[in-house]
Structures are given as C-alpha cells and as structure tokens.
Short mmCIF file of C-alpha atoms in Angstrom, two decimals:
data_model
loop_
_atom_site.label_atom_id
_atom_site.label_comp_id
_atom_site.label_asym_id
_atom_site.label_seq_id
_atom_site.Cartn_x
_atom_site.Cartn_y
_atom_site.Cartn_z
CA MET A 1 11.98 -5.00 20.31
CA LYS A 2 9.05 -5.22 22.46
CA THR A 3 8.68 -3.78 25.75
CA VAL A 4 5.91 -5.20 28.37
CA LEU A 5 4.75 -3.02 31.11
CA ILE A 6 2.22 -2.44 33.79
CA LEU A 7 -1.25 -1.64 33.09
CA LEU A 8 -1.62 0.89 34.98
CA ALA A 9 -5.98 2.24 36.29
CA LEU A 10 -6.49 5.03 33.77
CA CYS A 11 -7.62 7.71 35.96
CA LEU A 12 -10.35 10.30 33.95
CA VAL A 13 -11.22 13.32 36.51
CA ALA A 14 -14.47 14.81 34.78
CA GLY A 15 -14.56 19.04 34.81
CA ALA A 16 -12.44 21.01 32.99
CA ALA A 17 -8.82 21.22 34.34
CA GLU A 18 -7.24 24.17 33.46
CA ALA A 19 -4.55 23.00 30.42
CA HIS A 20 -1.09 22.93 29.73
CA GLY A 21 0.65 23.25 26.82
CA GLU A 22 -1.28 22.96 23.07
CA LEU A 23 -3.93 20.76 21.55
CA TYR A 24 -3.31 19.85 17.62
CA VAL A 25 -5.16 18.35 15.26
CA SER A 26 -4.30 17.04 11.93
CA SER A 27 -7.35 18.24 10.03
CA GLU A 28 -10.76 19.98 11.13
CA VAL A 29 -12.20 18.41 7.58
CA PHE A 30 -12.24 14.67 7.97
CA GLY A 31 -13.96 11.54 5.87
CA GLY A 32 -14.09 8.57 4.66
CA PRO A 33 -11.39 6.43 5.83
CA MET A 34 -8.85 10.02 7.28
CA ILE A 35 -7.29 9.28 10.48
CA VAL A 36 -6.83 12.14 12.44
CA GLU A 37 -4.17 12.63 14.89
CA ILE A 38 -4.69 14.29 18.07
CA ALA A 39 -1.37 15.53 19.77
CA VAL A 40 -1.13 17.52 23.34
CA PHE A 41 2.48 19.42 23.27
CA GLY A 42 4.41 21.18 25.82
CA MET A 43 3.74 17.93 28.08
CA ALA A 44 6.84 15.98 28.31
CA ASP A 45 7.37 15.91 32.42
CA ALA A 46 3.05 15.27 33.17
CA GLN A 47 0.99 12.54 33.70
CA GLU A 48 -1.45 11.18 30.66
CA PRO A 49 -3.73 14.32 29.56
CA THR A 50 -7.16 14.28 29.68
CA VAL A 51 -8.78 14.78 26.52
CA THR A 52 -12.11 13.73 25.17
CA LEU A 53 -14.17 13.72 21.97
CA ASP A 54 -17.69 14.50 22.00
CA GLY A 55 -17.63 13.45 25.59
CA MET A 56 -15.82 10.60 25.34
CA ASN A 57 -12.22 10.16 26.69
CA LEU A 58 -9.03 9.04 24.38
CA ARG A 59 -6.56 7.62 25.45
CA MET A 60 -3.32 9.49 24.63
CA ILE A 61 0.22 8.04 24.42
CA GLN A 62 3.71 9.74 24.95
CA GLY A 63 5.82 9.71 21.98
CA THR A 64 9.94 9.59 22.54
CA ASP A 65 9.59 13.48 22.02
CA GLY A 66 7.35 13.80 25.02
CA HIS A 67 4.17 15.02 23.07
CA TRP A 68 1.28 12.98 23.43
CA TYR A 69 -0.34 11.25 20.93
CA ALA A 70 -4.21 9.64 19.51
CA TYR A 71 -4.74 8.46 16.36
CA VAL A 72 -9.25 8.51 15.43
CA ALA A 73 -10.91 7.48 12.61
CA ASP A 74 -14.43 6.20 11.42
CA THR A 75 -14.80 2.58 12.62
CA ASN A 76 -17.27 1.83 9.34
CA ASN A 77 -14.99 3.22 6.79
CA VAL A 78 -12.15 1.63 8.57
CA ARG A 79 -13.81 -1.55 8.34
CA VAL A 80 -14.59 -1.46 4.79
CA ILE A 81 -10.99 -0.42 3.62
CA ASP A 82 -8.95 -2.92 6.04
CA GLY A 83 -11.54 -6.00 4.87
CA ALA A 84 -10.96 -5.10 1.44
CA THR A 85 -6.82 -5.16 2.07
CA GLY A 86 -6.15 -8.72 0.77
CA ILE A 87 -2.44 -9.18 2.11
CA GLY A 88 -1.58 -8.84 6.01
CA GLY A 89 0.82 -6.13 6.11
CA THR A 90 0.37 -3.88 2.62
CA GLY A 91 -1.87 -1.66 1.29
CA LEU A 92 -4.18 0.06 3.76
CA ASP A 93 -3.76 -2.24 6.29
CA PHE A 94 -5.83 -0.96 9.79
CA GLY A 95 -4.03 -3.61 12.07
CA ILE A 96 -6.07 -5.98 14.17
CA GLU A 97 -9.87 -4.77 15.28
CA CYS A 98 -10.34 -5.12 19.55
CA GLY A 99 -13.14 -4.42 21.28
CA PRO A 100 -13.28 -1.85 24.28
CA GLU A 101 -12.12 -4.58 26.56
CA PHE A 102 -8.78 -4.24 24.79
CA LEU A 103 -6.09 -3.60 27.63
CA ASN A 104 -8.44 -4.40 30.56
CA TYR A 105 -11.33 -2.03 29.38
CA SER A 106 -9.16 1.16 29.44
CA PHE A 107 -11.00 2.78 26.63
CA ASP A 108 -14.09 4.45 26.20
CA PRO A 109 -16.87 2.05 25.83
CA GLU A 110 -18.16 3.41 22.64
CA THR A 111 -14.43 2.60 21.31
CA ILE A 112 -13.22 0.14 18.55
CA VAL A 113 -9.05 -0.37 18.44
CA PHE A 114 -7.49 -0.98 15.75
CA THR A 115 -4.01 -2.19 16.83
CA SER A 116 -0.23 -2.48 15.93
CA GLY A 117 -0.31 -5.55 17.58
CA LYS A 118 -0.68 -9.47 16.33
CA THR A 119 -3.82 -10.04 18.88
CA CYS A 120 -5.31 -7.89 21.07
CA ASP A 121 -4.01 -9.40 24.40
CA SER A 122 -1.77 -7.32 27.30
CA GLU A 123 1.04 -9.29 25.91
CA THR A 124 1.67 -9.08 22.26
CA SER A 125 4.45 -9.19 19.27
CA PRO A 126 4.03 -7.09 15.86
CA GLY A 127 1.07 -6.98 13.57
CA PHE A 128 0.68 -6.27 10.21
CA LEU A 129 -0.50 -2.55 10.74
CA HIS A 130 0.62 -0.78 7.13
CA VAL A 131 -0.85 2.61 8.20
CA LEU A 132 0.67 5.73 10.37
CA ASN A 133 4.40 4.99 9.43
CA GLY A 134 5.56 7.87 10.46
CA ALA A 135 4.10 7.75 14.01
CA ARG A 136 6.33 8.76 16.95
CA PRO A 137 7.46 5.27 18.78
CA ALA A 138 6.05 5.18 22.26
CA ALA A 139 8.23 6.17 25.00
CA SER A 140 8.77 3.92 27.49
CA GLY A 141 7.51 3.85 30.82
CA GLY A 142 4.11 3.77 29.57
CA SER A 143 1.26 1.84 30.49
CA PHE A 144 0.57 -0.53 28.42
CA ASP A 145 2.67 -3.26 25.84
CA THR A 146 4.57 -0.97 23.14
CA ASP A 147 4.11 -3.09 20.48
CA HIS A 148 0.41 -1.99 20.43
CA TRP A 149 1.31 1.15 19.20
CA PRO A 150 0.57 3.14 16.89
CA PHE A 151 -3.30 2.39 17.30
CA ILE A 152 -6.42 4.11 15.79
CA GLN A 153 -9.38 4.50 17.88
CA THR A 154 -11.91 4.73 16.08
CA PHE A 155 -16.17 5.97 16.74
CA ASP A 156 -19.12 6.16 14.90
CA PHE A 157 -19.70 9.42 13.00
CA ALA A 158 -22.47 10.54 11.88
CA ASP A 159 -22.04 12.55 7.86
CA ASP A 160 -21.74 16.09 8.42
CA ALA A 161 -21.51 15.98 12.02
CA GLU A 162 -19.46 18.24 14.24
CA ILE A 163 -16.50 16.80 16.54
CA HIS A 164 -15.45 18.34 19.36
CA VAL A 165 -11.94 17.79 20.75
CA LYS A 166 -11.37 18.98 24.34
CA TYR A 167 -8.23 19.15 26.31
CA GLY A 168 -9.36 21.53 29.64
CA SER A 169 -10.17 24.67 28.36
CA LEU A 170 -8.81 24.13 25.12
CA GLN A 171 -11.27 22.82 22.08
CA GLU A 172 -10.44 22.06 18.49
CA THR A 173 -13.58 21.51 16.49
CA MET A 174 -13.78 18.84 13.64
CA LEU A 175 -16.48 18.50 10.89
CA PHE A 176 -16.51 14.61 9.55
CA ASP A 177 -17.73 15.45 6.09
CA GLY A 178 -19.99 13.10 3.98
CA ASP A 179 -19.37 15.13 1.07
CA LEU A 180 -15.52 15.62 1.09
CA ALA A 181 -15.30 14.09 -2.83
CA ASP A 182 -16.80 16.94 -4.20
CA LEU A 183 -14.21 18.98 -3.27
CA ALA A 184 -11.71 17.27 -5.52
CA THR A 185 -9.37 18.99 -7.75
CA LEU A 186 -7.33 17.79 -11.12
CA GLU A 187 -4.74 20.06 -12.83
CA LEU A 188 -2.65 19.94 -15.56
CA ASP A 189 0.78 21.34 -15.55
CA ARG A 190 -0.01 23.18 -19.21
CA GLY A 191 -2.49 23.48 -21.70
CA SER A 192 -0.64 22.00 -24.52
CA TYR A 193 2.08 19.38 -24.96
CA PRO A 194 4.39 18.25 -27.42
CA VAL A 195 4.30 14.50 -28.46
CA ASN A 196 6.04 12.43 -25.59
CA SER A 197 6.19 15.02 -23.26
CA ASP A 198 5.58 14.67 -19.86
CA VAL A 199 2.24 15.23 -18.42
CA ARG A 200 2.24 16.13 -15.05
CA LEU A 201 -0.35 16.26 -13.08
CA ILE A 202 -1.62 17.91 -9.49
CA ILE A 203 -4.33 16.18 -7.56
CA GLN A 204 -5.67 18.06 -4.25
CA ASP A 205 -8.37 15.06 -2.82
CA GLY A 206 -7.92 15.18 1.78
CA LEU A 207 -9.36 11.31 1.50
CA LEU A 208 -6.57 10.42 -0.36
CA ASN A 209 -4.83 11.77 2.70
CA VAL A 210 -5.28 8.73 5.23
CA ASP A 211 -2.13 8.52 6.91
CA PRO A 212 -1.16 11.88 8.56
CA THR A 213 2.23 11.15 9.23
CA ASN A 214 3.30 9.67 6.26
CA GLU A 215 3.42 10.54 2.22
CA ASP A 216 0.74 8.56 0.85
CA THR A 217 0.84 6.86 -2.18
CA TRP A 218 -1.49 5.35 -4.86
CA THR A 219 -2.13 3.79 -8.26
CA PHE A 220 -4.67 3.41 -10.68
CA ASP A 221 -5.39 1.78 -13.39
CA VAL A 222 -6.27 4.79 -15.86
CA ASP A 223 -7.99 2.31 -18.74
CA GLY A 224 -11.03 2.12 -17.89
CA SER A 225 -11.11 -0.66 -14.74
CA GLY A 226 -11.90 1.05 -11.92
CA GLU A 227 -8.58 -0.37 -10.52
CA VAL A 228 -6.75 1.75 -7.51
CA TYR A 229 -4.35 0.22 -5.31
CA SER A 230 -2.57 1.84 -2.08
CA CYS A 231 0.61 1.61 -1.17
CA ILE A 232 1.45 -0.68 -3.25
CA PHE A 233 4.76 0.41 -4.21
CA ASP A 234 8.23 1.38 -1.77
CA ASP A 235 10.07 4.69 -2.07
CA ALA A 236 12.03 3.35 -4.64
CA GLY A 237 8.83 1.99 -6.69
CA LYS A 238 9.70 -1.52 -5.39
CA ILE A 239 6.79 -4.11 -4.61
CA THR A 240 7.83 -5.00 -0.81
CA ASP A 241 6.76 -7.59 1.37
CA THR A 242 5.94 -7.00 5.28
CA ASN A 243 9.29 -7.30 6.28
CA GLY A 244 10.57 -4.60 3.86
CA THR A 245 12.46 -7.02 1.36
CA VAL A 246 11.66 -6.49 -2.71
CA ILE A 247 9.41 -9.98 -3.81
CA LYS A 248 8.19 -10.88 -7.75
CA VAL A 249 3.79 -10.52 -6.36
CA ASP A 250 1.99 -13.86 -7.28
CA PRO A 251 -0.77 -11.74 -9.70
CA GLY A 252 -3.69 -13.52 -8.54
CA LEU A 253 -2.94 -12.21 -5.25
CA ILE A 254 -3.03 -8.67 -6.23
CA TYR A 255 -5.82 -6.48 -4.56
CA HIS A 256 -7.45 -3.22 -5.30
CA TYR A 257 -9.61 -0.90 -3.62
CA GLY A 258 -12.12 0.37 -6.20
CA ASP A 259 -14.78 -1.21 -4.84
CA ALA A 260 -14.44 -0.83 -1.50
CA LEU A 261 -14.04 2.97 -2.02
CA ARG A 262 -17.49 3.74 -2.82
CA ASP A 263 -18.26 2.00 0.40
CA ALA A 264 -16.24 3.71 2.59
CA GLY A 265 -16.65 7.87 1.83
CA PHE A 266 -15.43 8.47 -1.38
CA GLY A 267 -18.15 9.33 -3.57
CA LYS A 268 -17.09 9.35 -7.19
CA SER A 269 -13.01 10.65 -5.86
CA GLY A 270 -10.80 8.07 -6.23
CA MET A 271 -10.84 7.18 -9.75
CA LEU A 272 -8.13 8.40 -12.37
CA GLU A 273 -9.22 7.61 -16.30
CA THR A 274 -7.89 8.85 -19.54
CA SER A 275 -9.20 9.21 -23.17
CA PRO A 276 -8.70 8.32 -25.73
CA PRO A 277 -6.79 4.92 -24.12
CA GLU A 278 -4.46 5.69 -27.27
CA ALA A 279 -3.85 9.53 -26.47
CA LEU A 280 -1.56 9.02 -22.97
CA TYR A 281 0.67 6.15 -22.46
CA VAL A 282 2.27 5.38 -19.08
CA THR A 283 6.02 5.10 -17.99
CA ASP A 284 7.57 3.49 -15.38
CA ASN A 285 9.40 6.31 -13.02
CA SER A 286 11.04 5.56 -9.54
CA LEU A 287 7.37 5.73 -8.39
CA GLN A 288 6.92 2.82 -9.77
CA ASP A 289 8.00 -0.74 -11.29
CA SER A 290 5.36 -1.92 -13.90
CA THR A 291 7.03 -5.22 -14.71
CA LEU A 292 6.33 -6.22 -11.19
CA LEU A 293 2.69 -6.79 -11.99
CA PRO A 294 2.67 -8.08 -15.25
CA SER A 295 -1.32 -8.71 -14.97
CA ILE A 296 -1.81 -4.53 -15.16
CA ALA A 297 1.12 -3.07 -16.17
CA GLY A 298 1.66 -0.81 -18.88
CA SER A 299 -1.86 1.11 -17.83
CA LEU A 300 -0.50 2.05 -14.31
CA VAL A 301 -0.02 5.73 -12.81
CA THR A 302 1.05 6.06 -9.38
CA ILE A 303 0.90 9.51 -7.07
CA ARG A 304 2.42 10.24 -4.83
CA GLU A 305 1.42 13.00 -1.75
CA THR A 306 4.02 15.99 -2.01
CA ALA A 307 4.47 16.26 2.27
CA PRO A 308 2.75 14.27 5.21
CA ASN A 309 -1.19 15.41 5.66
CA SER A 310 -1.00 17.67 2.70
CA GLY A 311 -3.76 16.53 0.46
CA THR A 312 -1.63 17.08 -2.91
CA PHE A 313 -0.60 14.53 -5.59
CA THR A 314 1.49 14.53 -8.13
CA ASN A 315 2.59 11.76 -10.26
CA THR A 316 6.16 13.38 -10.92
CA ASP A 317 9.14 11.84 -8.46
CA ARG A 318 11.90 13.57 -6.49
CA LEU A 319 13.63 13.73 -9.60
CA GLY A 320 11.16 15.01 -11.55
CA ALA A 321 9.78 12.94 -14.63
CA ALA A 322 6.90 12.04 -14.84
CA ASN A 323 4.98 8.40 -15.50
CA LEU A 324 2.45 9.89 -18.53
CA ARG A 325 3.66 11.12 -21.59
CA ALA A 326 1.31 12.81 -24.12
CA GLY A 327 0.91 11.17 -27.23
CA ALA A 328 -2.53 12.94 -28.87
CA ASP A 329 -5.51 15.18 -27.96
CA PHE A 330 -6.65 13.74 -25.03
CA THR A 331 -8.66 14.35 -21.34
CA ILE A 332 -7.77 13.03 -18.18
CA ALA A 333 -10.27 13.05 -15.18
CA TYR A 334 -10.04 13.11 -11.23
CA GLY A 335 -13.59 12.23 -9.79
CA ILE A 336 -15.89 14.94 -11.25
CA SER A 337 -13.15 17.27 -12.35
CA SER A 338 -11.53 16.73 -15.75
CA GLU A 339 -8.95 18.76 -18.21
CA THR A 340 -8.31 18.81 -21.74
CA ALA A 341 -4.95 18.93 -23.50
CA HIS A 342 -3.44 19.17 -27.08
CA ILE A 343 -0.53 18.51 -28.70
CA LYS A 344 1.68 21.03 -30.29
CA ALA A 345 2.37 21.14 -33.87
CA ALA A 346 5.03 18.84 -34.53
CA PRO A 347 8.41 18.69 -37.27
CA ALA A 348 7.73 18.04 -40.45
CA ASP A 349 8.04 14.22 -41.03
CA PRO A 350 8.05 13.37 -37.57
CA SER A 351 7.38 9.69 -37.51
CA ARG A 352 10.46 8.72 -39.50
CA ILE A 353 12.16 7.97 -35.89
CA LEU A 354 10.06 7.17 -32.85
CA LEU A 355 11.87 9.24 -29.57
CA ALA A 356 10.20 7.50 -26.25
CA ASP A 357 10.27 7.07 -22.17
CA LEU A 358 12.92 9.97 -21.77
CA ARG A 359 14.20 8.91 -18.51
CA VAL A 360 17.01 9.79 -15.73
CA SER A 361 18.12 6.71 -14.36
CA ASP A 362 20.94 5.56 -12.02
CA PHE A 363 20.86 8.70 -9.55
CA ASP A 364 19.43 10.03 -6.37
CA GLY A 365 18.94 13.25 -6.92
CA ILE A 366 22.60 14.51 -5.15
CA ALA A 367 25.04 17.28 -6.94
CA GLY A 368 28.33 15.57 -7.60
CA MET A 369 26.62 11.99 -8.56
CA PRO A 370 26.61 11.04 -11.92
CA ALA A 371 23.07 10.69 -14.25
CA VAL A 372 22.16 8.12 -16.82
CA ILE A 373 20.20 9.49 -19.75
CA SER A 374 18.36 7.18 -21.73
CA GLY A 375 16.10 7.08 -24.38
CA ARG A 376 14.28 4.67 -26.23
CA ILE A 377 14.78 4.98 -30.30
CA SER A 378 12.67 3.06 -33.38
CA ASN A 379 13.11 3.18 -36.37
CA HIS A 380 9.27 3.06 -38.44
CA GLN A 381 10.32 3.37 -42.30
CA GLY A 382 11.14 0.62 -44.50
CA MET A 383 15.18 1.96 -44.80
CA THR A 384 18.24 2.47 -42.73
CA GLN A 385 18.64 5.79 -41.02
CA ASP A 386 21.58 7.43 -39.96
CA PHE A 387 21.06 9.40 -36.91
CA ALA A 388 22.40 11.56 -34.18
CA TYR A 389 21.55 11.25 -30.31
CA VAL A 390 21.65 14.39 -28.90
CA VAL A 391 21.29 15.52 -25.20
CA ASN A 392 21.27 18.98 -24.10
CA VAL A 393 21.03 20.09 -20.72
CA THR A 394 19.88 23.73 -19.87
CA ASP A 395 19.41 25.16 -16.15
CA LYS A 396 16.71 27.61 -14.88
CA ASN A 397 17.87 30.55 -16.66
CA GLY A 398 18.70 28.82 -20.06
CA SER A 399 21.89 28.55 -20.04
CA VAL A 400 23.48 25.42 -21.46
CA ILE A 401 24.98 22.85 -18.63
CA SER A 402 25.70 19.90 -20.57
CA LEU A 403 25.66 18.68 -24.71
CA GLY A 404 26.52 15.43 -25.73
CA TRP A 405 25.48 13.27 -28.74
CA LEU A 406 26.13 9.84 -29.95
CA ALA A 407 25.95 8.70 -33.64
CA GLY A 408 24.89 5.58 -35.47
CA SER A 409 22.69 4.09 -38.05
CA ILE A 410 19.69 2.24 -37.31
CA LEU A 411 18.15 -0.57 -39.24
CA PRO A 412 14.22 -0.99 -40.93
CA GLY A 413 12.34 -1.58 -37.66
CA GLN A 414 14.80 -1.48 -35.20
CA ILE A 415 14.39 -0.44 -31.25
CA LEU A 416 17.77 1.36 -29.63
CA LYS A 417 18.33 2.61 -26.07
CA PRO A 418 21.15 5.48 -26.17
CA ALA A 419 22.90 6.39 -23.51
CA THR A 420 24.97 9.19 -21.87
CA THR A 421 25.96 10.33 -18.92
CA TRP A 422 25.97 13.90 -16.76
CA THR A 423 26.88 14.75 -13.43
CA PRO A 424 25.45 18.01 -11.85
CA ALA A 425 27.65 20.42 -10.23
CA GLU A 426 25.39 22.56 -8.41
CA PRO A 427 21.45 21.89 -6.89
CA GLY A 428 18.91 23.44 -8.93
CA GLU A 429 16.08 22.44 -11.62
CA TYR A 430 17.54 21.44 -14.97
CA THR A 431 15.77 20.71 -18.16
CA VAL A 432 17.01 17.56 -19.97
CA THR A 433 15.96 17.70 -23.52
CA ALA A 434 16.38 14.64 -26.02
CA LEU A 435 16.39 15.37 -30.08
CA VAL A 436 17.31 12.32 -33.31
CA TRP A 437 18.90 14.68 -36.07
CA GLU A 438 19.83 13.14 -39.17
CA SER A 439 23.71 14.38 -38.44
CA VAL A 440 25.39 16.40 -35.82
CA ASP A 441 26.23 18.30 -39.52
CA SER A 442 22.50 18.13 -40.45
CA LEU A 443 20.32 19.47 -38.20
CA VAL A 444 17.24 17.61 -39.58
CA ALA A 445 15.03 16.46 -36.94
CA LEU A 446 13.89 12.99 -37.53
CA SER A 447 11.61 12.96 -34.58
CA PRO A 448 10.09 15.06 -32.43
CA PRO A 449 12.45 16.53 -29.15
CA ALA A 450 11.67 14.83 -25.90
CA GLU A 451 11.96 16.89 -22.01
CA ILE A 452 11.68 16.17 -18.84
CA THR A 453 12.35 18.10 -16.13
CA VAL A 454 15.25 16.68 -13.13
CA ILE A 455 15.56 18.41 -9.84
CA VAL A 456 18.70 18.33 -8.00
CA ARG A 457 19.94 18.43 -4.42
#
C-alpha cells in the first residue's frame, strides 16, 4: 500500500557532532555491482542522522525496526548490470535511474539514485526493483513516498579507493577493490566420487553477493557458453514473474549476464565451467527446475548463498541434494580457481543397470513429515533383468533408520522410476543410499550405489 508523505527540507549540519548509536557497514571491501548497506543503530527516537560518504551526504531512511538505513553502490557497474536485465522486475533489476534532482534535490549533487518507484516523481507507485529483497520497510512518518523505498544511492568510485563513511565522531573505512575477482575460490566436498554421486561445490566470491539483505542466487550454463543468470529461480526452484506467480517463460526472452559481468568489474570471476563435458551431468534439485528453460536445459547449475551477505555459495539445496553428479574423472573451474576429482572404482560389471537421479521430493525438510525417495534405473542389457531396488537411510552415527525395497523386472532399454517413502522422526543429518541388486536374496550389485545427504530440521 502506498503512503504519500510530505517532503521535508533536509537539514545537514557541517562538522562532527558527537554521535549516538552505532555505525555499521555490511562490507569493508566491495566491488563490481555489489550493494553496501550502511546503517545507524540505536537511534529510534531521533531525527535523520547526518552520515557522509567521502564528504558527500547520504540520505538515511528509518526502517520499521527503528534503525536508519542507506544503500550505496558504484554507478557505472550498476548501469551495466541494470541495462543487461531484459525483463523488468527480474534478475538484477536495480530499478529506475534518477538524477540528483530526485525528491526535490534532497540528495548530494554527485548522487545518482536507483529507486523502487515506477517513476522519479515525488509521488509514484511500486516499480520493478529486484534487489534488496530483504530490506526493512520504511517507517511511516518519513519525508518521502515509501513506494520509492528501498532506493540505492550510487557514486563514481575509483578502483582501489578508500571510502570513508562518517557519522559524528564514528567512522568506517571501505575499500572499492578493482581486483576482488582474484580472491574468488572454488572447493569440492571430496577428492574422489562414486559414480552417480552428488558433487557439492563451495564457491567464495564477494562479487556474487550483490544484495546484502538476502541470499543471492546465480545459475550457470556449464557447457562453456558463458551464460550466467541471476535470481531466475525462486525459493521453490520455479521461474516467477514480477508478481510472484509461476509462469512458463518464452525462451526467446531469457537473458543472461555473461558478457555484462566482464564490463561490471567481475574480471575472470562469474564463470563456472566443467570438463570434459560428459564427465559431470546436471540434475534438478529444489534450487532449479530446468524444464522451464528448454532452450538451455541440461546444463544448468544453480548456486545459492548460504546466508545473506556471506559471499559463500553452494549448489546444494536445503535438503542437502546437489545438482551435479559425477560420471567420470572431471575438472571444474570457477574464475581462476579449479579443482580436479577422480571416480572411485566401481563394482564388477557396473553397466548392467544404470542407477541415476536419486532425489528426495514432496518434502519440506521437517521431522514427522513423509518424504518420497525416488531414483531412475535403466536396463542397458539385451535381456530382461530381475532386480531389487533397495533404499537404506542412516543417521550421522551410521545407524540404520529406515530400510525398504522394491522388486521387479526391467525390460531391455526400459527406464523405471521406483520410489519409496520415509518419515524422519527426529531432526538431523541423514544419508540416503540406493542400491540395485539381482534380488534381496542375491546381493549381487547390478549398478554402483547412489547416495545423497538430507538435512531434517
């Protein structure tokens, strides 16, 4: 709901009055299109505090929690990314660009403002900004139309420049690092993998942490095309429009930031690639549903920030399932960092039946709720094969919590998707292992086992 308020003149007093409260910046080092949150805590009953950034005045807006907030970023890098956003209200849409005359010249003359409003007019309606998704709402009684909030105050920062944020006698110093991409790292959860097992990535890259108020998500086309997408999937792994409803997106409208990242300070960062192409295969988890993107389906890997403003990303969802599986020895690279892993020796004759795509579905991760454990098995022999599909669930101590199986026959070339159910009684970390045997009486493996980790809260 829009609340139109009376615009007040901004009274900014020169000098360093004694500060009350606490000055906070969300990142002491930033670069690219990263947004920095600047806040003054503990001033709920005071007027707008006087905060400067290298001597330039910042507008501080009081949130519903009583604290005062401003968001700042680099003008050029924001323009590059915002200009590459093809669908309004999606991806990294920074909103509508306004000059220093915005809100009756109440900003510093050096400031460019990107607003949540649909226009730069004093009175507006909600627009298409799609960053700062976790920002506190503006408190009523302020000096502007709250449909403009949150807005981002941008400036021209020089590479490797120190930027001083001052509030009275308090000061925080930030570095705008033009080489932040060189600090990005990639780690694997292990050095060798069973065939068809999850491959879990940990990527550390502050540049991917564009939104300090929310968990950023990025989706990479790992086939070497260089296509990179941001915030294209919602919390359920679906594509959403600006109103939050699931839609089928026309592939012709899908845009990516691959080329724009190079021009927005990412350097060699922002690129995830695997080799050889057939060594790893992607599979959807709750971070993504690649069937909604048929033009690029089959090579998408989505990563999510582990916590807002952490700069740490993983390709596992909240149930512990990854969206990469090991097929052969592989190398995976992110920026200038790369890792190589090997495949563990498989049981004899592993190609008789292929077990793949083990996943947990229809489950919200809460103890006491049933979960469906499913897989995909395919017969690569020229004969019908009897089999037993066995699912074993163990806790962190290795104790068996659940054991179930299905038995049947599979025709040559046939694909089956067997499923069993399991209801976890207690929160914790569990390992789900699926096996395909000749029968429950003949424990001869027809396929290497598959394994996933499930987190229950």
